[in-house]
mmCIF file of C-alpha atoms in Angstrom:
data_model
loop_
_atom_site.group_PDB
_atom_site.id
_atom_site.type_symbol
_atom_site.label_atom_id
_atom_site.label_comp_id
_atom_site.label_asym_id
_atom_site.label_seq_id
_atom_site.Cartn_x
_atom_site.Cartn_y
_atom_site.Cartn_z
ATOM 1 C CA MET A 1 72.423 38.649 9.891
ATOM 2 C CA ASN A 2 74.129 37.307 6.790
ATOM 3 C CA ILE A 3 77.325 39.354 6.569
ATOM 4 C CA CYS A 4 77.950 38.191 3.020
ATOM 5 C CA LYS A 5 74.821 39.970 1.778
ATOM 6 C CA MET A 6 75.895 43.367 3.108
ATOM 7 C CA PRO A 7 76.398 45.706 0.133
ATOM 8 C CA PHE A 8 79.699 47.275 -0.885
ATOM 9 C CA THR A 9 79.937 50.939 -1.777
ATOM 10 C CA PRO A 10 81.179 51.840 -5.277
ATOM 11 C CA ARG A 11 84.380 53.170 -3.682
ATOM 12 C CA GLU A 12 84.937 49.882 -1.802
ATOM 13 C CA ILE A 13 84.460 47.911 -5.007
ATOM 14 C CA GLU A 14 87.074 50.116 -6.668
ATOM 15 C CA VAL A 15 89.645 50.218 -3.862
ATOM 16 C CA LEU A 16 89.477 46.922 -1.978
ATOM 17 C CA PRO A 17 90.753 44.689 -4.829
ATOM 18 C CA LEU A 18 93.763 47.011 -5.172
ATOM 19 C CA VAL A 19 94.540 46.809 -1.465
ATOM 20 C CA ILE A 20 94.079 43.031 -1.389
ATOM 21 C CA SER A 21 96.427 42.873 -4.436
ATOM 22 C CA ALA A 22 95.794 41.377 -7.851
ATOM 23 C CA PRO A 23 97.576 38.028 -7.255
ATOM 24 C CA ARG A 24 95.702 37.346 -4.013
ATOM 25 C CA PHE A 25 92.346 38.631 -5.252
ATOM 26 C CA SER A 26 92.595 36.584 -8.441
ATOM 27 C CA THR A 27 91.714 33.422 -6.505
ATOM 28 C CA TYR A 28 88.375 34.916 -5.551
ATOM 29 C CA LEU A 29 87.742 36.383 -8.989
ATOM 30 C CA ARG A 30 88.271 32.997 -10.627
ATOM 31 C CA ALA A 31 85.935 31.374 -8.122
ATOM 32 C CA ARG A 32 83.180 33.846 -9.031
ATOM 33 C CA GLY A 33 83.666 34.074 -12.780
ATOM 34 C CA GLY A 34 85.307 37.496 -12.755
ATOM 35 C CA ASP A 35 82.467 39.254 -10.892
ATOM 36 C CA ILE A 36 84.306 41.748 -8.661
ATOM 37 C CA GLU A 37 81.508 42.315 -6.171
ATOM 38 C CA GLU A 38 80.795 38.601 -5.755
ATOM 39 C CA ALA A 39 84.536 37.974 -5.395
ATOM 40 C CA LEU A 40 84.608 40.594 -2.619
ATOM 41 C CA ARG A 41 81.725 38.847 -0.887
ATOM 42 C CA LEU A 42 83.678 35.596 -1.047
ATOM 43 C CA TYR A 43 86.803 37.317 0.274
ATOM 44 C CA ARG A 44 84.810 38.718 3.186
ATOM 45 C CA TRP A 45 83.415 35.265 3.941
ATOM 46 C CA ASN A 46 86.928 33.843 3.925
ATOM 47 C CA LEU A 47 87.975 36.523 6.425
ATOM 48 C CA GLU A 48 85.044 35.777 8.705
ATOM 49 C CA VAL A 49 85.327 31.985 8.692
ATOM 50 C CA SER A 50 89.115 32.146 9.137
ATOM 51 C CA SER A 51 88.649 34.421 12.128
ATOM 52 C CA ALA A 52 86.001 32.128 13.590
ATOM 53 C CA LEU A 53 88.226 29.070 13.214
ATOM 54 C CA LEU A 54 90.942 30.762 15.274
ATOM 55 C CA VAL A 55 88.775 30.341 18.380
ATOM 56 C CA ALA A 56 88.658 26.579 17.880
ATOM 57 C CA LEU A 57 92.317 26.408 16.881
ATOM 58 C CA GLN A 58 93.406 28.256 20.016
ATOM 59 C CA LEU A 59 91.467 25.912 22.293
ATOM 60 C CA CYS A 60 92.847 22.934 20.393
ATOM 61 C CA GLU A 61 96.469 24.032 20.633
ATOM 62 C CA VAL A 62 96.234 24.853 24.334
ATOM 63 C CA SER A 63 94.406 21.663 25.302
ATOM 64 C CA VAL A 64 96.578 19.324 23.219
ATOM 65 C CA ARG A 65 99.911 20.848 24.191
ATOM 66 C CA ASN A 66 98.989 20.835 27.880
ATOM 67 C CA SER A 67 98.005 17.168 27.695
ATOM 68 C CA ILE A 68 101.228 16.253 25.914
ATOM 69 C CA ALA A 69 103.244 18.331 28.380
ATOM 70 C CA THR A 70 101.573 16.423 31.230
ATOM 71 C CA ALA A 71 102.557 13.114 29.617
ATOM 72 C CA ILE A 72 106.158 14.306 29.288
ATOM 73 C CA GLU A 73 106.199 15.541 32.885
ATOM 74 C CA ASN A 74 104.776 12.242 34.142
ATOM 75 C CA THR A 75 107.669 10.514 32.383
ATOM 76 C CA TYR A 76 110.625 12.864 32.810
ATOM 77 C CA GLY A 77 109.638 15.038 35.768
ATOM 78 C CA PRO A 78 108.622 18.690 36.127
ATOM 79 C CA SER A 79 111.968 19.942 34.775
ATOM 80 C CA TRP A 80 111.639 17.914 31.581
ATOM 81 C CA PRO A 81 112.798 20.717 29.242
ATOM 82 C CA TRP A 82 116.266 20.434 30.813
ATOM 83 C CA ASN A 83 116.247 16.633 31.048
ATOM 84 C CA ARG A 84 119.064 15.398 28.824
ATOM 85 C CA GLY A 85 117.380 12.041 28.277
ATOM 86 C CA PHE A 86 114.278 13.718 26.927
ATOM 87 C CA GLN A 87 116.270 16.129 24.793
ATOM 88 C CA ILE A 88 118.154 13.247 23.189
ATOM 89 C CA SER A 89 114.874 11.422 22.486
ATOM 90 C CA LEU A 90 113.783 14.255 20.201
ATOM 91 C CA LYS A 91 114.433 14.285 16.497
ATOM 92 C CA THR A 92 117.152 16.597 15.262
ATOM 93 C CA SER A 93 117.718 17.800 11.726
ATOM 94 C CA ARG A 94 120.158 20.085 9.956
ATOM 95 C CA HIS A 95 117.505 20.952 7.412
ATOM 96 C CA GLY A 96 113.983 21.986 8.329
ATOM 97 C CA TYR A 97 112.403 21.916 11.743
ATOM 98 C CA SER A 98 114.287 20.274 14.637
ATOM 99 C CA PRO A 99 112.263 19.593 17.823
ATOM 100 C CA ARG A 100 115.468 19.042 19.779
ATOM 101 C CA CYS A 101 116.976 22.368 18.702
ATOM 102 C CA ASN A 102 113.675 24.168 19.352
ATOM 103 C CA LEU A 103 113.535 22.833 22.918
ATOM 104 C CA ILE A 104 117.207 23.291 23.760
ATOM 105 C CA ASP A 105 117.196 26.856 22.465
ATOM 106 C CA LEU A 106 114.206 27.728 24.647
ATOM 107 C CA ALA A 107 115.623 25.864 27.660
ATOM 108 C CA LYS A 108 118.713 28.072 27.531
ATOM 109 C CA ARG A 109 116.752 31.276 27.960
ATOM 110 C CA ALA A 110 113.295 30.536 29.362
ATOM 111 C CA PRO A 111 113.002 30.640 33.168
ATOM 112 C CA ALA A 112 110.239 28.074 33.672
ATOM 113 C CA THR A 113 108.656 24.995 32.130
ATOM 114 C CA SER A 114 105.343 26.812 31.700
ATOM 115 C CA LYS A 115 107.068 29.496 29.627
ATOM 116 C CA ILE A 116 108.666 26.873 27.400
ATOM 117 C CA VAL A 117 105.328 25.063 26.901
ATOM 118 C CA ALA A 118 103.776 28.335 25.741
ATOM 119 C CA GLU A 119 106.609 29.135 23.318
ATOM 120 C CA LEU A 120 107.306 25.776 21.687
ATOM 121 C CA LYS A 121 106.085 25.629 18.092
ATOM 122 C CA PHE A 122 102.874 23.798 17.243
ATOM 123 C CA ILE A 123 104.892 21.336 15.168
ATOM 124 C CA PHE A 124 106.817 20.318 18.295
ATOM 125 C CA TRP A 125 103.615 18.962 19.824
ATOM 126 C CA GLU A 126 102.621 17.366 16.529
ATOM 127 C CA GLN A 127 105.939 15.525 16.325
ATOM 128 C CA MET A 128 105.564 14.245 19.854
ATOM 129 C CA PHE A 129 103.016 11.866 18.295
ATOM 130 C CA THR A 130 105.721 10.000 16.347
ATOM 131 C CA ALA A 131 106.568 6.372 17.096
ATOM 132 C CA ARG A 132 109.924 7.279 18.650
ATOM 133 C CA HIS A 133 108.076 8.229 21.870
ATOM 134 C CA ASP A 134 105.866 5.140 22.185
ATOM 135 C CA GLN A 135 108.037 3.155 24.568
ATOM 136 C CA ALA A 136 109.047 5.976 26.873
ATOM 137 C CA ILE A 137 105.801 7.977 26.932
ATOM 138 C CA TRP A 138 102.738 6.877 24.993
ATOM 139 C CA ASN A 139 102.432 3.211 25.914
ATOM 140 C CA ARG A 140 101.744 4.319 29.491
ATOM 141 C CA GLN A 141 100.523 7.895 29.158
ATOM 142 C CA LEU A 142 98.355 8.326 26.062
ATOM 143 C CA LYS A 143 95.092 7.022 27.500
ATOM 144 C CA ILE A 144 95.759 8.860 30.763
ATOM 145 C CA VAL A 145 96.263 12.348 29.348
ATOM 146 C CA PHE A 146 93.705 11.845 26.572
ATOM 147 C CA PRO A 147 90.958 10.102 28.595
ATOM 148 C CA ASN A 148 88.247 10.548 25.943
ATOM 149 C CA CYS A 149 90.074 8.966 23.020
ATOM 150 C CA ASP A 150 88.643 5.808 21.502
ATOM 151 C CA CYS A 151 90.017 3.215 23.911
ATOM 152 C CA THR A 152 88.994 0.343 21.617
ATOM 153 C CA ASN A 153 92.006 1.297 19.485
ATOM 154 C CA THR A 154 95.600 0.514 20.376
ATOM 155 C CA VAL A 155 97.971 3.186 21.602
ATOM 156 C CA GLN A 156 99.823 2.993 18.284
ATOM 157 C CA GLN A 157 96.594 3.453 16.301
ATOM 158 C CA LEU A 158 95.574 6.433 18.451
ATOM 159 C CA ARG A 159 98.993 8.025 18.326
ATOM 160 C CA THR A 160 99.152 7.604 14.535
ATOM 161 C CA TYR A 161 95.676 9.103 14.194
ATOM 162 C CA GLY A 162 96.634 12.023 16.447
ATOM 163 C CA LEU A 163 99.754 12.700 14.385
ATOM 164 C CA LYS A 164 97.760 12.744 11.150
ATOM 165 C CA GLU A 165 95.037 14.993 12.547
ATOM 166 C CA LEU A 166 97.428 17.456 14.183
ATOM 167 C CA ASN A 167 99.310 17.748 10.906
ATOM 168 C CA LYS A 168 96.089 18.697 9.110
ATOM 169 C CA ILE A 169 95.189 21.140 11.878
ATOM 170 C CA ARG A 170 98.626 22.768 11.691
ATOM 171 C CA VAL A 171 98.378 23.135 7.912
ATOM 172 C CA LEU A 172 95.002 24.860 8.311
ATOM 173 C CA ARG A 173 96.367 27.064 11.097
ATOM 174 C CA ASN A 174 99.293 28.123 8.933
ATOM 175 C CA ARG A 175 97.073 28.922 5.943
ATOM 176 C CA ILE A 176 94.928 31.152 8.113
ATOM 177 C CA ALA A 177 97.977 32.781 9.732
ATOM 178 C CA HIS A 178 99.363 33.606 6.279
ATOM 179 C CA HIS A 179 96.003 34.988 5.081
ATOM 180 C CA GLU A 180 95.575 32.258 2.480
ATOM 181 C CA PRO A 181 92.157 31.270 1.106
ATOM 182 C CA ILE A 182 90.478 28.227 2.641
ATOM 183 C CA LEU A 183 87.665 28.157 0.079
ATOM 184 C CA GLU A 184 88.385 24.629 -1.049
ATOM 185 C CA ASN A 185 88.592 23.208 2.468
ATOM 186 C CA ASN A 186 85.688 21.247 3.888
ATOM 187 C CA ILE A 187 85.092 23.667 6.762
ATOM 188 C CA GLN A 188 82.642 21.395 8.573
ATOM 189 C CA GLN A 189 85.209 18.600 8.492
ATOM 190 C CA GLU A 190 87.958 20.961 9.657
ATOM 191 C CA TYR A 191 85.838 22.051 12.607
ATOM 192 C CA GLU A 192 84.970 18.480 13.572
ATOM 193 C CA ARG A 193 88.647 17.488 13.402
ATOM 194 C CA ILE A 194 89.638 20.322 15.741
ATOM 195 C CA ARG A 195 86.739 19.612 18.082
ATOM 196 C CA LEU A 196 87.610 15.927 18.337
ATOM 197 C CA MET A 197 91.193 16.659 19.377
ATOM 198 C CA ILE A 198 89.873 19.018 22.055
ATOM 199 C CA ALA A 199 87.403 16.362 23.205
ATOM 200 C CA TRP A 200 90.227 13.834 23.563
ATOM 201 C CA THR A 201 91.433 15.965 26.465
ATOM 202 C CA ASN A 202 88.162 17.263 27.855
ATOM 203 C CA ASP A 203 84.661 16.805 26.474
ATOM 204 C CA THR A 204 83.260 19.703 28.538
ATOM 205 C CA THR A 205 85.622 22.073 26.730
ATOM 206 C CA ALA A 206 84.522 20.659 23.368
ATOM 207 C CA GLU A 207 80.878 21.173 24.317
ATOM 208 C CA TRP A 208 81.628 24.745 25.426
ATOM 209 C CA LEU A 209 83.285 25.381 22.052
ATOM 210 C CA ASP A 210 80.050 24.288 20.366
ATOM 211 C CA LYS A 211 78.251 27.015 22.320
ATOM 212 C CA ILE A 212 80.576 29.892 21.458
ATOM 213 C CA GLU A 213 81.863 29.121 17.942
ATOM 214 C CA ARG A 214 80.551 30.846 14.796
ATOM 215 C CA VAL A 215 82.087 28.509 12.246
ATOM 216 C CA ARG A 216 79.095 26.309 11.515
ATOM 217 C CA HIS A 217 76.801 29.341 11.162
ATOM 218 C CA LEU A 218 79.181 30.885 8.641
ATOM 219 C CA ILE A 219 79.412 27.718 6.554
ATOM 220 C CA GLY A 220 75.845 28.283 5.415
ATOM 221 C CA GLN A 221 76.600 31.903 4.500
ATOM 222 C CA MET A 222 79.254 31.140 1.897
ATOM 223 C CA PRO A 223 78.318 33.320 -1.117
#
């Protein structure tokens, strides 16, 4: 069934734009030439495709962070969150996000490595793909923990590619989390990007995602 063709009641057409709010709804109105009902259809599609992408995003975050955590553990040991050498290797910043501060803060209060892995921000894992970790971690570990990456490329090429792709994935994730429109995104490309990062870790998981996801079906339903 095409959810975007389901009719709205007159009351829904009157009330929903008010609840969504004029500033937020204006994006959809502009995209559909001021037609309120068509703008509502587009808003509903945005809700549905954003929701569907969360399935892929969750699998991506879990698979990538677990692979990176394995690489860190293989280098610094199972208690790596409390390893001073690893902590010092992380970037710190007085302004903006600091991976070192994020880890140290969690290490002070979390009882186990697994708990810390689950609570570290997505950007922590993204920034693990910076060049500062090549010598200690990635030169030996990248092709081990990501066995399905393109091994014809160098570690530096793969790590740079992973950093770029995870940044794009995080930006998409944050837009969805903040209920922003993703109308102008190439949804097919976004899905393929997420799927590829999952496949780097485990191609069976990527194939399973293809079986359960609704994203590609919804692409064709955009009103």
